[in-house]
Amino acid sequence: MLCAITLTKAELVHNSKTNSLKVLKDSYTQFRAVGQGFRDDALQEDLTQVQIDVKIKSQSQDLTSQNKGSIPKQPFDLFVFTSTTDYECYIRGITMLDQRLAVECEFLKDSDLSHFNITEFSYDNDKFLNKAKQYQEFFFVIDNTDFPLFTDKSKMLESVHPAIDQNQIFRGRMLEDPHQERQDVLINVEFNTTFAASEEYYTMVFVLASFTCVLLILFGYIVCKYKKHKKMYAVLAEERRKHREELIKKKSEFFKRSLDEIDRLNDDKDERKQSLKDPKPKANIFDY
Protein backbone atom coordinates (compact mmCIF):
# COMPACT_ATOMS: atom_id res chain seq x y z
CA MET A 1 0.00 0.00 0.00
CA LEU A 2 1.35 3.40 -0.94
CA CYS A 3 0.60 6.47 1.14
CA ALA A 4 1.37 9.80 -0.52
CA ILE A 5 1.50 12.99 1.54
CA THR A 6 1.24 16.36 -0.19
CA LEU A 7 1.59 19.55 1.81
CA THR A 8 0.40 22.73 0.15
CA LYS A 9 2.03 25.79 1.60
CA ALA A 10 -0.37 28.54 2.58
CA GLU A 11 1.23 31.92 1.97
CA LEU A 12 0.15 35.53 1.96
CA VAL A 13 2.31 37.74 -0.24
CA HIS A 14 2.32 41.53 -0.14
CA ASN A 15 3.92 43.13 -3.18
CA SER A 16 5.08 46.73 -3.41
CA LYS A 17 6.63 48.27 -6.54
CA THR A 18 8.18 51.64 -7.24
CA ASN A 19 9.05 52.30 -10.86
CA SER A 20 11.22 55.02 -12.37
CA LEU A 21 12.49 56.34 -9.08
CA LYS A 22 15.06 59.00 -9.94
CA VAL A 23 18.12 59.34 -7.74
CA LEU A 24 19.79 62.61 -8.69
CA LYS A 25 23.49 63.01 -9.03
CA ASP A 26 25.23 63.69 -5.70
CA SER A 27 22.20 62.52 -3.75
CA TYR A 28 20.91 59.33 -2.19
CA THR A 29 17.60 57.73 -1.31
CA GLN A 30 16.72 55.09 1.22
CA PHE A 31 13.92 52.84 2.31
CA ARG A 32 13.42 50.98 5.51
CA ALA A 33 12.25 47.42 6.14
CA VAL A 34 10.97 46.94 9.68
CA GLY A 35 9.40 43.82 11.15
CA GLN A 36 7.84 43.57 14.58
CA GLY A 37 6.01 40.49 15.81
CA PHE A 38 5.94 40.77 19.60
CA ARG A 39 2.16 40.40 19.77
CA ASP A 40 1.83 37.75 17.11
CA ASP A 41 0.78 34.55 18.89
CA ALA A 42 1.40 32.37 15.82
CA LEU A 43 4.92 33.78 15.48
CA GLN A 44 5.67 33.25 19.16
CA GLU A 45 4.37 29.68 18.94
CA ASP A 46 6.76 29.10 16.00
CA LEU A 47 3.89 28.39 13.62
CA THR A 48 4.55 31.21 11.15
CA GLN A 49 7.45 33.23 9.78
CA VAL A 50 7.90 36.34 7.64
CA GLN A 51 10.08 36.42 4.53
CA ILE A 52 11.23 39.42 2.52
CA ASP A 53 12.51 39.68 -1.04
CA VAL A 54 13.99 42.93 -2.37
CA LYS A 55 14.92 43.63 -6.00
CA ILE A 56 16.49 46.88 -7.14
CA LYS A 57 17.33 47.48 -10.80
CA SER A 58 18.64 50.42 -12.77
CA GLN A 59 16.81 51.21 -15.99
CA SER A 60 17.76 53.09 -19.10
CA GLN A 61 16.41 56.58 -19.67
CA ASP A 62 14.75 57.66 -22.88
CA LEU A 63 15.41 61.36 -23.46
CA THR A 64 14.47 61.52 -27.13
CA SER A 65 11.70 63.98 -26.27
CA GLN A 66 14.43 66.33 -25.04
CA ASN A 67 16.57 65.72 -28.10
CA LYS A 68 19.18 64.05 -25.92
CA GLY A 69 18.87 60.47 -27.10
CA SER A 70 18.83 57.67 -24.55
CA ILE A 71 21.00 57.03 -21.51
CA PRO A 72 21.92 53.43 -20.73
CA LYS A 73 21.55 51.89 -17.29
CA GLN A 74 23.59 53.90 -14.82
CA PRO A 75 25.48 52.19 -11.98
CA PHE A 76 24.82 53.01 -8.35
CA ASP A 77 26.14 52.04 -4.94
CA LEU A 78 23.98 50.27 -2.41
CA PHE A 79 24.47 49.84 1.32
CA VAL A 80 22.53 47.52 3.58
CA PHE A 81 22.44 48.71 7.19
CA THR A 82 21.45 46.44 10.05
CA SER A 83 23.33 48.43 12.67
CA THR A 84 22.58 51.93 13.91
CA THR A 85 26.31 52.58 14.26
CA ASP A 86 26.93 51.83 10.56
CA TYR A 87 24.01 53.99 9.48
CA GLU A 88 25.17 56.93 11.59
CA CYS A 89 28.68 56.58 10.16
CA TYR A 90 27.23 56.75 6.64
CA ILE A 91 25.27 59.88 7.49
CA ARG A 92 28.44 61.50 8.86
CA GLY A 93 30.29 60.58 5.68
CA ILE A 94 27.55 62.06 3.48
CA THR A 95 27.53 65.22 5.58
CA MET A 96 31.27 65.62 5.20
CA LEU A 97 31.21 65.29 1.40
CA ASP A 98 30.74 69.02 0.83
CA GLN A 99 33.91 69.67 2.82
CA ARG A 100 35.71 66.79 1.08
CA LEU A 101 36.54 65.23 4.45
CA ALA A 102 37.00 61.48 4.65
CA VAL A 103 35.12 59.36 7.17
CA GLU A 104 36.26 55.81 7.86
CA CYS A 105 33.35 53.34 8.28
CA GLU A 106 33.66 49.71 9.28
CA PHE A 107 30.76 48.53 7.10
CA LEU A 108 32.81 49.34 3.99
CA LYS A 109 34.97 46.33 4.87
CA ASP A 110 32.00 43.98 4.57
CA SER A 111 31.16 43.00 1.00
CA ASP A 112 27.72 41.77 2.11
CA LEU A 113 26.78 45.26 3.29
CA SER A 114 28.51 47.39 0.64
CA HIS A 115 27.86 46.99 -3.08
CA PHE A 116 29.63 49.33 -5.50
CA ASN A 117 29.03 50.20 -9.13
CA ILE A 118 26.09 47.84 -9.66
CA THR A 119 23.05 48.06 -11.91
CA GLU A 120 20.89 45.57 -10.05
CA PHE A 121 20.65 44.13 -6.56
CA SER A 122 18.59 41.40 -4.94
CA TYR A 123 18.21 40.40 -1.33
CA ASP A 124 16.06 37.71 0.22
CA ASN A 125 15.69 36.59 3.80
CA ASP A 126 13.58 33.51 4.50
CA LYS A 127 13.63 34.16 8.25
CA PHE A 128 13.21 37.89 8.48
CA LEU A 129 10.84 37.33 11.40
CA ASN A 130 10.44 34.12 13.35
CA LYS A 131 10.24 32.91 16.93
CA ALA A 132 13.93 33.63 17.54
CA LYS A 133 13.85 37.07 15.85
CA GLN A 134 10.66 38.97 16.55
CA TYR A 135 12.10 42.36 15.60
CA GLN A 136 14.39 43.31 12.71
CA GLU A 137 15.20 46.54 10.93
CA PHE A 138 17.03 47.04 7.63
CA PHE A 139 18.00 50.25 5.83
CA PHE A 140 18.63 49.97 2.10
CA VAL A 141 20.46 53.08 0.86
CA ILE A 142 20.80 53.75 -2.89
CA ASP A 143 23.80 56.04 -3.14
CA ASN A 144 24.64 58.27 -6.11
CA THR A 145 27.27 60.39 -4.38
CA ASP A 146 31.05 60.33 -4.08
CA PHE A 147 30.92 58.47 -0.80
CA PRO A 148 33.20 57.07 0.48
CA LEU A 149 36.06 59.59 0.44
CA PHE A 150 39.48 58.58 1.75
CA THR A 151 42.54 60.69 2.52
CA ASP A 152 44.68 58.64 0.17
CA LYS A 153 44.27 55.69 -2.14
CA SER A 154 46.64 53.33 -0.30
CA LYS A 155 44.67 53.69 2.93
CA MET A 156 41.47 52.87 1.13
CA LEU A 157 42.94 49.76 -0.44
CA GLU A 158 44.04 48.55 2.98
CA SER A 159 40.72 49.21 4.72
CA VAL A 160 38.17 47.94 2.20
CA HIS A 161 37.33 44.23 2.22
CA PRO A 162 39.39 42.32 -0.39
CA ALA A 163 36.25 40.82 -1.91
CA ILE A 164 35.22 44.30 -3.15
CA ASP A 165 36.63 45.32 -6.51
CA GLN A 166 38.73 48.39 -5.77
CA ASN A 167 38.41 49.75 -9.32
CA GLN A 168 34.64 49.86 -8.98
CA ILE A 169 34.83 52.10 -5.94
CA PHE A 170 37.12 54.69 -7.47
CA ARG A 171 35.37 55.10 -10.84
CA GLY A 172 36.03 58.88 -10.85
CA ARG A 173 35.25 59.73 -7.22
CA MET A 174 38.80 60.84 -6.47
CA LEU A 175 38.90 62.58 -9.87
CA GLU A 176 41.15 59.78 -11.09
CA ASP A 177 39.02 59.50 -14.23
CA PRO A 178 37.02 62.66 -14.93
CA HIS A 179 35.37 61.00 -17.93
CA GLN A 180 33.34 58.74 -15.60
CA GLU A 181 31.22 61.51 -14.18
CA ARG A 182 28.10 60.45 -12.32
CA GLN A 183 24.65 60.94 -13.80
CA ASP A 184 21.09 60.67 -12.55
CA VAL A 185 19.99 57.09 -11.96
CA LEU A 186 16.55 55.74 -12.70
CA ILE A 187 15.64 52.89 -10.32
CA ASN A 188 12.91 50.23 -10.14
CA VAL A 189 12.30 48.82 -6.67
CA GLU A 190 10.23 45.73 -5.91
CA PHE A 191 9.59 44.64 -2.35
CA ASN A 192 7.79 41.39 -1.48
CA THR A 193 6.73 40.41 2.02
CA THR A 194 5.60 36.82 2.49
CA PHE A 195 3.70 35.56 5.52
CA ALA A 196 4.05 31.79 5.56
CA ALA A 197 3.93 28.84 7.90
CA SER A 198 7.26 28.09 9.54
CA GLU A 199 9.47 25.13 8.75
CA GLU A 200 8.84 23.77 12.23
CA TYR A 201 5.10 23.87 11.55
CA TYR A 202 5.51 21.92 8.31
CA THR A 203 7.79 19.47 10.10
CA MET A 204 5.15 18.93 12.76
CA VAL A 205 2.42 18.53 10.15
CA PHE A 206 4.59 16.11 8.16
CA VAL A 207 5.31 14.01 11.27
CA LEU A 208 1.62 13.91 12.22
CA ALA A 209 0.60 13.10 8.65
CA SER A 210 3.24 10.37 8.45
CA PHE A 211 2.09 8.91 11.76
CA THR A 212 -1.53 9.00 10.59
CA CYS A 213 -0.50 7.38 7.32
CA VAL A 214 1.29 4.58 9.18
CA LEU A 215 -1.80 4.05 11.34
CA LEU A 216 -3.99 3.87 8.23
CA ILE A 217 -1.64 1.35 6.64
CA LEU A 218 -1.63 -0.71 9.84
CA PHE A 219 -5.42 -0.50 10.06
CA GLY A 220 -5.76 -1.58 6.42
CA TYR A 221 -3.36 -4.48 7.05
CA ILE A 222 -5.36 -5.59 10.09
CA VAL A 223 -8.63 -5.37 8.14
CA CYS A 224 -7.17 -7.45 5.29
CA LYS A 225 -5.83 -10.02 7.74
CA TYR A 226 -9.19 -10.12 9.53
CA LYS A 227 -11.07 -10.70 6.28
CA LYS A 228 -8.60 -13.36 5.21
CA HIS A 229 -8.85 -15.23 8.51
CA LYS A 230 -12.61 -14.82 8.54
CA LYS A 231 -12.80 -16.42 5.11
CA MET A 232 -10.50 -19.23 6.19
CA TYR A 233 -12.58 -19.77 9.34
CA ALA A 234 -15.78 -19.87 7.28
CA VAL A 235 -14.27 -22.55 5.02
CA LEU A 236 -13.10 -24.59 8.01
CA ALA A 237 -16.46 -24.17 9.72
CA GLU A 238 -18.26 -25.40 6.61
CA GLU A 239 -15.98 -28.41 6.39
CA ARG A 240 -16.56 -29.20 10.06
CA ARG A 241 -20.31 -28.86 9.62
CA LYS A 242 -20.29 -31.27 6.69
CA HIS A 243 -18.08 -33.68 8.59
CA ARG A 244 -20.34 -33.49 11.63
CA GLU A 245 -23.43 -34.11 9.50
CA GLU A 246 -21.73 -37.10 7.90
CA LEU A 247 -20.81 -38.52 11.32
CA ILE A 248 -24.37 -38.00 12.58
CA LYS A 249 -25.72 -39.71 9.50
CA LYS A 250 -23.37 -42.64 9.93
CA LYS A 251 -24.27 -42.93 13.62
CA SER A 252 -27.97 -42.77 12.79
CA GLU A 253 -27.63 -45.53 10.24
CA PHE A 254 -25.62 -47.61 12.71
CA PHE A 255 -28.20 -47.18 15.44
CA LYS A 256 -30.96 -48.01 13.00
CA ARG A 257 -29.22 -51.21 11.92
CA SER A 258 -28.54 -52.07 15.52
CA LEU A 259 -32.19 -51.58 16.46
CA ASP A 260 -33.32 -53.64 13.51
CA GLU A 261 -30.95 -56.42 14.51
CA ILE A 262 -32.18 -56.27 18.10
CA ASP A 263 -35.79 -56.40 16.94
CA ARG A 264 -34.99 -59.39 14.73
CA LEU A 265 -33.28 -61.21 17.58
CA ASN A 266 -36.17 -60.45 19.89
CA ASP A 267 -38.63 -61.83 17.33
CA ASP A 268 -36.61 -65.02 16.99
CA LYS A 269 -36.51 -65.38 20.76
CA ASP A 270 -40.25 -64.92 21.05
CA GLU A 271 -40.87 -67.51 18.37
CA ARG A 272 -38.70 -70.03 20.21
CA LYS A 273 -40.49 -69.37 23.43
CA GLN A 274 -43.85 -69.77 21.77
CA SER A 275 -42.80 -73.03 20.20
CA LEU A 276 -41.81 -74.41 23.58
CA LYS A 277 -45.17 -73.51 25.11
CA ASP A 278 -47.19 -75.22 22.36
CA PRO A 279 -45.58 -78.63 21.65
CA LYS A 280 -46.59 -80.42 18.50
CA PRO A 281 -48.99 -83.53 18.87
CA LYS A 282 -47.32 -86.93 18.64
CA ALA A 283 -48.07 -88.89 15.53
CA ASN A 284 -50.04 -92.21 15.92
CA ILE A 285 -48.25 -94.97 14.15
CA PHE A 286 -51.47 -96.89 13.72
CA ASP A 287 -53.35 -94.23 12.01
CA TYR A 288 -53.62 -94.83 8.34
CSV table of C-alpha atoms in Angstrom, one decimal:
chain,number,residue,atom,x,y,z
A,1,MET,CA,0.0,0.0,0.0
A,2,LEU,CA,1.3,3.4,-0.9
A,3,CYS,CA,0.6,6.5,1.1
A,4,ALA,CA,1.4,9.8,-0.5
A,5,ILE,CA,1.5,13.0,1.5
A,6,THR,CA,1.2,16.4,-0.2
A,7,LEU,CA,1.6,19.5,1.8
A,8,THR,CA,0.4,22.7,0.1
A,9,LYS,CA,2.0,25.8,1.6
A,10,ALA,CA,-0.4,28.5,2.6
A,11,GLU,CA,1.2,31.9,2.0
A,12,LEU,CA,0.1,35.5,2.0
A,13,VAL,CA,2.3,37.7,-0.2
A,14,HIS,CA,2.3,41.5,-0.1
A,15,ASN,CA,3.9,43.1,-3.2
A,16,SER,CA,5.1,46.7,-3.4
A,17,LYS,CA,6.6,48.3,-6.5
A,18,THR,CA,8.2,51.6,-7.2
A,19,ASN,CA,9.0,52.3,-10.9
A,20,SER,CA,11.2,55.0,-12.4
A,21,LEU,CA,12.5,56.3,-9.1
A,22,LYS,CA,15.1,59.0,-9.9
A,23,VAL,CA,18.1,59.3,-7.7
A,24,LEU,CA,19.8,62.6,-8.7
A,25,LYS,CA,23.5,63.0,-9.0
A,26,ASP,CA,25.2,63.7,-5.7
A,27,SER,CA,22.2,62.5,-3.8
A,28,TYR,CA,20.9,59.3,-2.2
A,29,THR,CA,17.6,57.7,-1.3
A,30,GLN,CA,16.7,55.1,1.2
A,31,PHE,CA,13.9,52.8,2.3
A,32,ARG,CA,13.4,51.0,5.5
A,33,ALA,CA,12.2,47.4,6.1
A,34,VAL,CA,11.0,46.9,9.7
A,35,GLY,CA,9.4,43.8,11.1
A,36,GLN,CA,7.8,43.6,14.6
A,37,GLY,CA,6.0,40.5,15.8
A,38,PHE,CA,5.9,40.8,19.6
A,39,ARG,CA,2.2,40.4,19.8
A,40,ASP,CA,1.8,37.7,17.1
A,41,ASP,CA,0.8,34.5,18.9
A,42,ALA,CA,1.4,32.4,15.8
A,43,LEU,CA,4.9,33.8,15.5
A,44,GLN,CA,5.7,33.3,19.2
A,45,GLU,CA,4.4,29.7,18.9
A,46,ASP,CA,6.8,29.1,16.0
A,47,LEU,CA,3.9,28.4,13.6
A,48,THR,CA,4.5,31.2,11.2
A,49,GLN,CA,7.5,33.2,9.8
A,50,VAL,CA,7.9,36.3,7.6
A,51,GLN,CA,10.1,36.4,4.5
A,52,ILE,CA,11.2,39.4,2.5
A,53,ASP,CA,12.5,39.7,-1.0
A,54,VAL,CA,14.0,42.9,-2.4
A,55,LYS,CA,14.9,43.6,-6.0
A,56,ILE,CA,16.5,46.9,-7.1
A,57,LYS,CA,17.3,47.5,-10.8
A,58,SER,CA,18.6,50.4,-12.8
A,59,GLN,CA,16.8,51.2,-16.0
A,60,SER,CA,17.8,53.1,-19.1
A,61,GLN,CA,16.4,56.6,-19.7
A,62,ASP,CA,14.7,57.7,-22.9
A,63,LEU,CA,15.4,61.4,-23.5
A,64,THR,CA,14.5,61.5,-27.1
A,65,SER,CA,11.7,64.0,-26.3
A,66,GLN,CA,14.4,66.3,-25.0
A,67,ASN,CA,16.6,65.7,-28.1
A,68,LYS,CA,19.2,64.1,-25.9
A,69,GLY,CA,18.9,60.5,-27.1
A,70,SER,CA,18.8,57.7,-24.6
A,71,ILE,CA,21.0,57.0,-21.5
A,72,PRO,CA,21.9,53.4,-20.7
A,73,LYS,CA,21.5,51.9,-17.3
A,74,GLN,CA,23.6,53.9,-14.8
A,75,PRO,CA,25.5,52.2,-12.0
A,76,PHE,CA,24.8,53.0,-8.3
A,77,ASP,CA,26.1,52.0,-4.9
A,78,LEU,CA,24.0,50.3,-2.4
A,79,PHE,CA,24.5,49.8,1.3
A,80,VAL,CA,22.5,47.5,3.6
A,81,PHE,CA,22.4,48.7,7.2
A,82,THR,CA,21.5,46.4,10.1
A,83,SER,CA,23.3,48.4,12.7
A,84,THR,CA,22.6,51.9,13.9
A,85,THR,CA,26.3,52.6,14.3
A,86,ASP,CA,26.9,51.8,10.6
A,87,TYR,CA,24.0,54.0,9.5
A,88,GLU,CA,25.2,56.9,11.6
A,89,CYS,CA,28.7,56.6,10.2
A,90,TYR,CA,27.2,56.7,6.6
A,91,ILE,CA,25.3,59.9,7.5
A,92,ARG,CA,28.4,61.5,8.9
A,93,GLY,CA,30.3,60.6,5.7
A,94,ILE,CA,27.6,62.1,3.5
A,95,THR,CA,27.5,65.2,5.6
A,96,MET,CA,31.3,65.6,5.2
A,97,LEU,CA,31.2,65.3,1.4
A,98,ASP,CA,30.7,69.0,0.8
A,99,GLN,CA,33.9,69.7,2.8
A,100,ARG,CA,35.7,66.8,1.1
A,101,LEU,CA,36.5,65.2,4.5
A,102,ALA,CA,37.0,61.5,4.7
A,103,VAL,CA,35.1,59.4,7.2
A,104,GLU,CA,36.3,55.8,7.9
A,105,CYS,CA,33.3,53.3,8.3
A,106,GLU,CA,33.7,49.7,9.3
A,107,PHE,CA,30.8,48.5,7.1
A,108,LEU,CA,32.8,49.3,4.0
A,109,LYS,CA,35.0,46.3,4.9
A,110,ASP,CA,32.0,44.0,4.6
A,111,SER,CA,31.2,43.0,1.0
A,112,ASP,CA,27.7,41.8,2.1
A,113,LEU,CA,26.8,45.3,3.3
A,114,SER,CA,28.5,47.4,0.6
A,115,HIS,CA,27.9,47.0,-3.1
A,116,PHE,CA,29.6,49.3,-5.5
A,117,ASN,CA,29.0,50.2,-9.1
A,118,ILE,CA,26.1,47.8,-9.7
A,119,THR,CA,23.0,48.1,-11.9
A,120,GLU,CA,20.9,45.6,-10.0
A,121,PHE,CA,20.6,44.1,-6.6
A,122,SER,CA,18.6,41.4,-4.9
A,123,TYR,CA,18.2,40.4,-1.3
A,124,ASP,CA,16.1,37.7,0.2
A,125,ASN,CA,15.7,36.6,3.8
A,126,ASP,CA,13.6,33.5,4.5
A,127,LYS,CA,13.6,34.2,8.2
A,128,PHE,CA,13.2,37.9,8.5
A,129,LEU,CA,10.8,37.3,11.4
A,130,ASN,CA,10.4,34.1,13.4
A,131,LYS,CA,10.2,32.9,16.9
A,132,ALA,CA,13.9,33.6,17.5
A,133,LYS,CA,13.9,37.1,15.9
A,134,GLN,CA,10.7,39.0,16.5
A,135,TYR,CA,12.1,42.4,15.6
A,136,GLN,CA,14.4,43.3,12.7
A,137,GLU,CA,15.2,46.5,10.9
A,138,PHE,CA,17.0,47.0,7.6
A,139,PHE,CA,18.0,50.3,5.8
A,140,PHE,CA,18.6,50.0,2.1
A,141,VAL,CA,20.5,53.1,0.9
A,142,ILE,CA,20.8,53.7,-2.9
A,143,ASP,CA,23.8,56.0,-3.1
A,144,ASN,CA,24.6,58.3,-6.1
A,145,THR,CA,27.3,60.4,-4.4
A,146,ASP,CA,31.0,60.3,-4.1
A,147,PHE,CA,30.9,58.5,-0.8
A,148,PRO,CA,33.2,57.1,0.5
A,149,LEU,CA,36.1,59.6,0.4
A,150,PHE,CA,39.5,58.6,1.7
A,151,THR,CA,42.5,60.7,2.5
A,152,ASP,CA,44.7,58.6,0.2
A,153,LYS,CA,44.3,55.7,-2.1
A,154,SER,CA,46.6,53.3,-0.3
A,155,LYS,CA,44.7,53.7,2.9
A,156,MET,CA,41.5,52.9,1.1
A,157,LEU,CA,42.9,49.8,-0.4
A,158,GLU,CA,44.0,48.6,3.0
A,159,SER,CA,40.7,49.2,4.7
A,160,VAL,CA,38.2,47.9,2.2
A,161,HIS,CA,37.3,44.2,2.2
A,162,PRO,CA,39.4,42.3,-0.4
A,163,ALA,CA,36.2,40.8,-1.9
A,164,ILE,CA,35.2,44.3,-3.1
A,165,ASP,CA,36.6,45.3,-6.5
A,166,GLN,CA,38.7,48.4,-5.8
A,167,ASN,CA,38.4,49.7,-9.3
A,168,GLN,CA,34.6,49.9,-9.0
A,169,ILE,CA,34.8,52.1,-5.9
A,170,PHE,CA,37.1,54.7,-7.5
A,171,ARG,CA,35.4,55.1,-10.8
A,172,GLY,CA,36.0,58.9,-10.9
A,173,ARG,CA,35.3,59.7,-7.2
A,174,MET,CA,38.8,60.8,-6.5
A,175,LEU,CA,38.9,62.6,-9.9
A,176,GLU,CA,41.2,59.8,-11.1
A,177,ASP,CA,39.0,59.5,-14.2
A,178,PRO,CA,37.0,62.7,-14.9
A,179,HIS,CA,35.4,61.0,-17.9
A,180,GLN,CA,33.3,58.7,-15.6
A,181,GLU,CA,31.2,61.5,-14.2
A,182,ARG,CA,28.1,60.4,-12.3
A,183,GLN,CA,24.7,60.9,-13.8
A,184,ASP,CA,21.1,60.7,-12.6
A,185,VAL,CA,20.0,57.1,-12.0
A,186,LEU,CA,16.5,55.7,-12.7
A,187,ILE,CA,15.6,52.9,-10.3
A,188,ASN,CA,12.9,50.2,-10.1
A,189,VAL,CA,12.3,48.8,-6.7
A,190,GLU,CA,10.2,45.7,-5.9
A,191,PHE,CA,9.6,44.6,-2.3
A,192,ASN,CA,7.8,41.4,-1.5
A,193,THR,CA,6.7,40.4,2.0
A,194,THR,CA,5.6,36.8,2.5
A,195,PHE,CA,3.7,35.6,5.5
A,196,ALA,CA,4.0,31.8,5.6
A,197,ALA,CA,3.9,28.8,7.9
A,198,SER,CA,7.3,28.1,9.5
A,199,GLU,CA,9.5,25.1,8.8
A,200,GLU,CA,8.8,23.8,12.2
A,201,TYR,CA,5.1,23.9,11.6
A,202,TYR,CA,5.5,21.9,8.3
A,203,THR,CA,7.8,19.5,10.1
A,204,MET,CA,5.2,18.9,12.8
A,205,VAL,CA,2.4,18.5,10.1
A,206,PHE,CA,4.6,16.1,8.2
A,207,VAL,CA,5.3,14.0,11.3
A,208,LEU,CA,1.6,13.9,12.2
A,209,ALA,CA,0.6,13.1,8.6
A,210,SER,CA,3.2,10.4,8.4
A,211,PHE,CA,2.1,8.9,11.8
A,212,THR,CA,-1.5,9.0,10.6
A,213,CYS,CA,-0.5,7.4,7.3
A,214,VAL,CA,1.3,4.6,9.2
A,215,LEU,CA,-1.8,4.0,11.3
A,216,LEU,CA,-4.0,3.9,8.2
A,217,ILE,CA,-1.6,1.4,6.6
A,218,LEU,CA,-1.6,-0.7,9.8
A,219,PHE,CA,-5.4,-0.5,10.1
A,220,GLY,CA,-5.8,-1.6,6.4
A,221,TYR,CA,-3.4,-4.5,7.0
A,222,ILE,CA,-5.4,-5.6,10.1
A,223,VAL,CA,-8.6,-5.4,8.1
A,224,CYS,CA,-7.2,-7.5,5.3
A,225,LYS,CA,-5.8,-10.0,7.7
A,226,TYR,CA,-9.2,-10.1,9.5
A,227,LYS,CA,-11.1,-10.7,6.3
A,228,LYS,CA,-8.6,-13.4,5.2
A,229,HIS,CA,-8.9,-15.2,8.5
A,230,LYS,CA,-12.6,-14.8,8.5
A,231,LYS,CA,-12.8,-16.4,5.1
A,232,MET,CA,-10.5,-19.2,6.2
A,233,TYR,CA,-12.6,-19.8,9.3
A,234,ALA,CA,-15.8,-19.9,7.3
A,235,VAL,CA,-14.3,-22.6,5.0
A,236,LEU,CA,-13.1,-24.6,8.0
A,237,ALA,CA,-16.5,-24.2,9.7
A,238,GLU,CA,-18.3,-25.4,6.6
A,239,GLU,CA,-16.0,-28.4,6.4
A,240,ARG,CA,-16.6,-29.2,10.1
A,241,ARG,CA,-20.3,-28.9,9.6
A,242,LYS,CA,-20.3,-31.3,6.7
A,243,HIS,CA,-18.1,-33.7,8.6
A,244,ARG,CA,-20.3,-33.5,11.6
A,245,GLU,CA,-23.4,-34.1,9.5
A,246,GLU,CA,-21.7,-37.1,7.9
A,247,LEU,CA,-20.8,-38.5,11.3
A,248,ILE,CA,-24.4,-38.0,12.6
A,249,LYS,CA,-25.7,-39.7,9.5
A,250,LYS,CA,-23.4,-42.6,9.9
A,251,LYS,CA,-24.3,-42.9,13.6
A,252,SER,CA,-28.0,-42.8,12.8
A,253,GLU,CA,-27.6,-45.5,10.2
A,254,PHE,CA,-25.6,-47.6,12.7
A,255,PHE,CA,-28.2,-47.2,15.4
A,256,LYS,CA,-31.0,-48.0,13.0
A,257,ARG,CA,-29.2,-51.2,11.9
A,258,SER,CA,-28.5,-52.1,15.5
A,259,LEU,CA,-32.2,-51.6,16.5
A,260,ASP,CA,-33.3,-53.6,13.5
A,261,GLU,CA,-31.0,-56.4,14.5
A,262,ILE,CA,-32.2,-56.3,18.1
A,263,ASP,CA,-35.8,-56.4,16.9
A,264,ARG,CA,-35.0,-59.4,14.7
A,265,LEU,CA,-33.3,-61.2,17.6
A,266,ASN,CA,-36.2,-60.5,19.9
A,267,ASP,CA,-38.6,-61.8,17.3
A,268,ASP,CA,-36.6,-65.0,17.0
A,269,LYS,CA,-36.5,-65.4,20.8
A,270,ASP,CA,-40.3,-64.9,21.1
A,271,GLU,CA,-40.9,-67.5,18.4
A,272,ARG,CA,-38.7,-70.0,20.2
A,273,LYS,CA,-40.5,-69.4,23.4
A,274,GLN,CA,-43.8,-69.8,21.8
A,275,SER,CA,-42.8,-73.0,20.2
A,276,LEU,CA,-41.8,-74.4,23.6
A,277,LYS,CA,-45.2,-73.5,25.1
A,278,ASP,CA,-47.2,-75.2,22.4
A,279,PRO,CA,-45.6,-78.6,21.6
A,280,LYS,CA,-46.6,-80.4,18.5
A,281,PRO,CA,-49.0,-83.5,18.9
A,282,LYS,CA,-47.3,-86.9,18.6
A,283,ALA,CA,-48.1,-88.9,15.5
A,284,ASN,CA,-50.0,-92.2,15.9
A,285,ILE,CA,-48.3,-95.0,14.2
A,286,PHE,CA,-51.5,-96.9,13.7
A,287,ASP,CA,-53.4,-94.2,12.0
A,288,TYR,CA,-53.6,-94.8,8.3
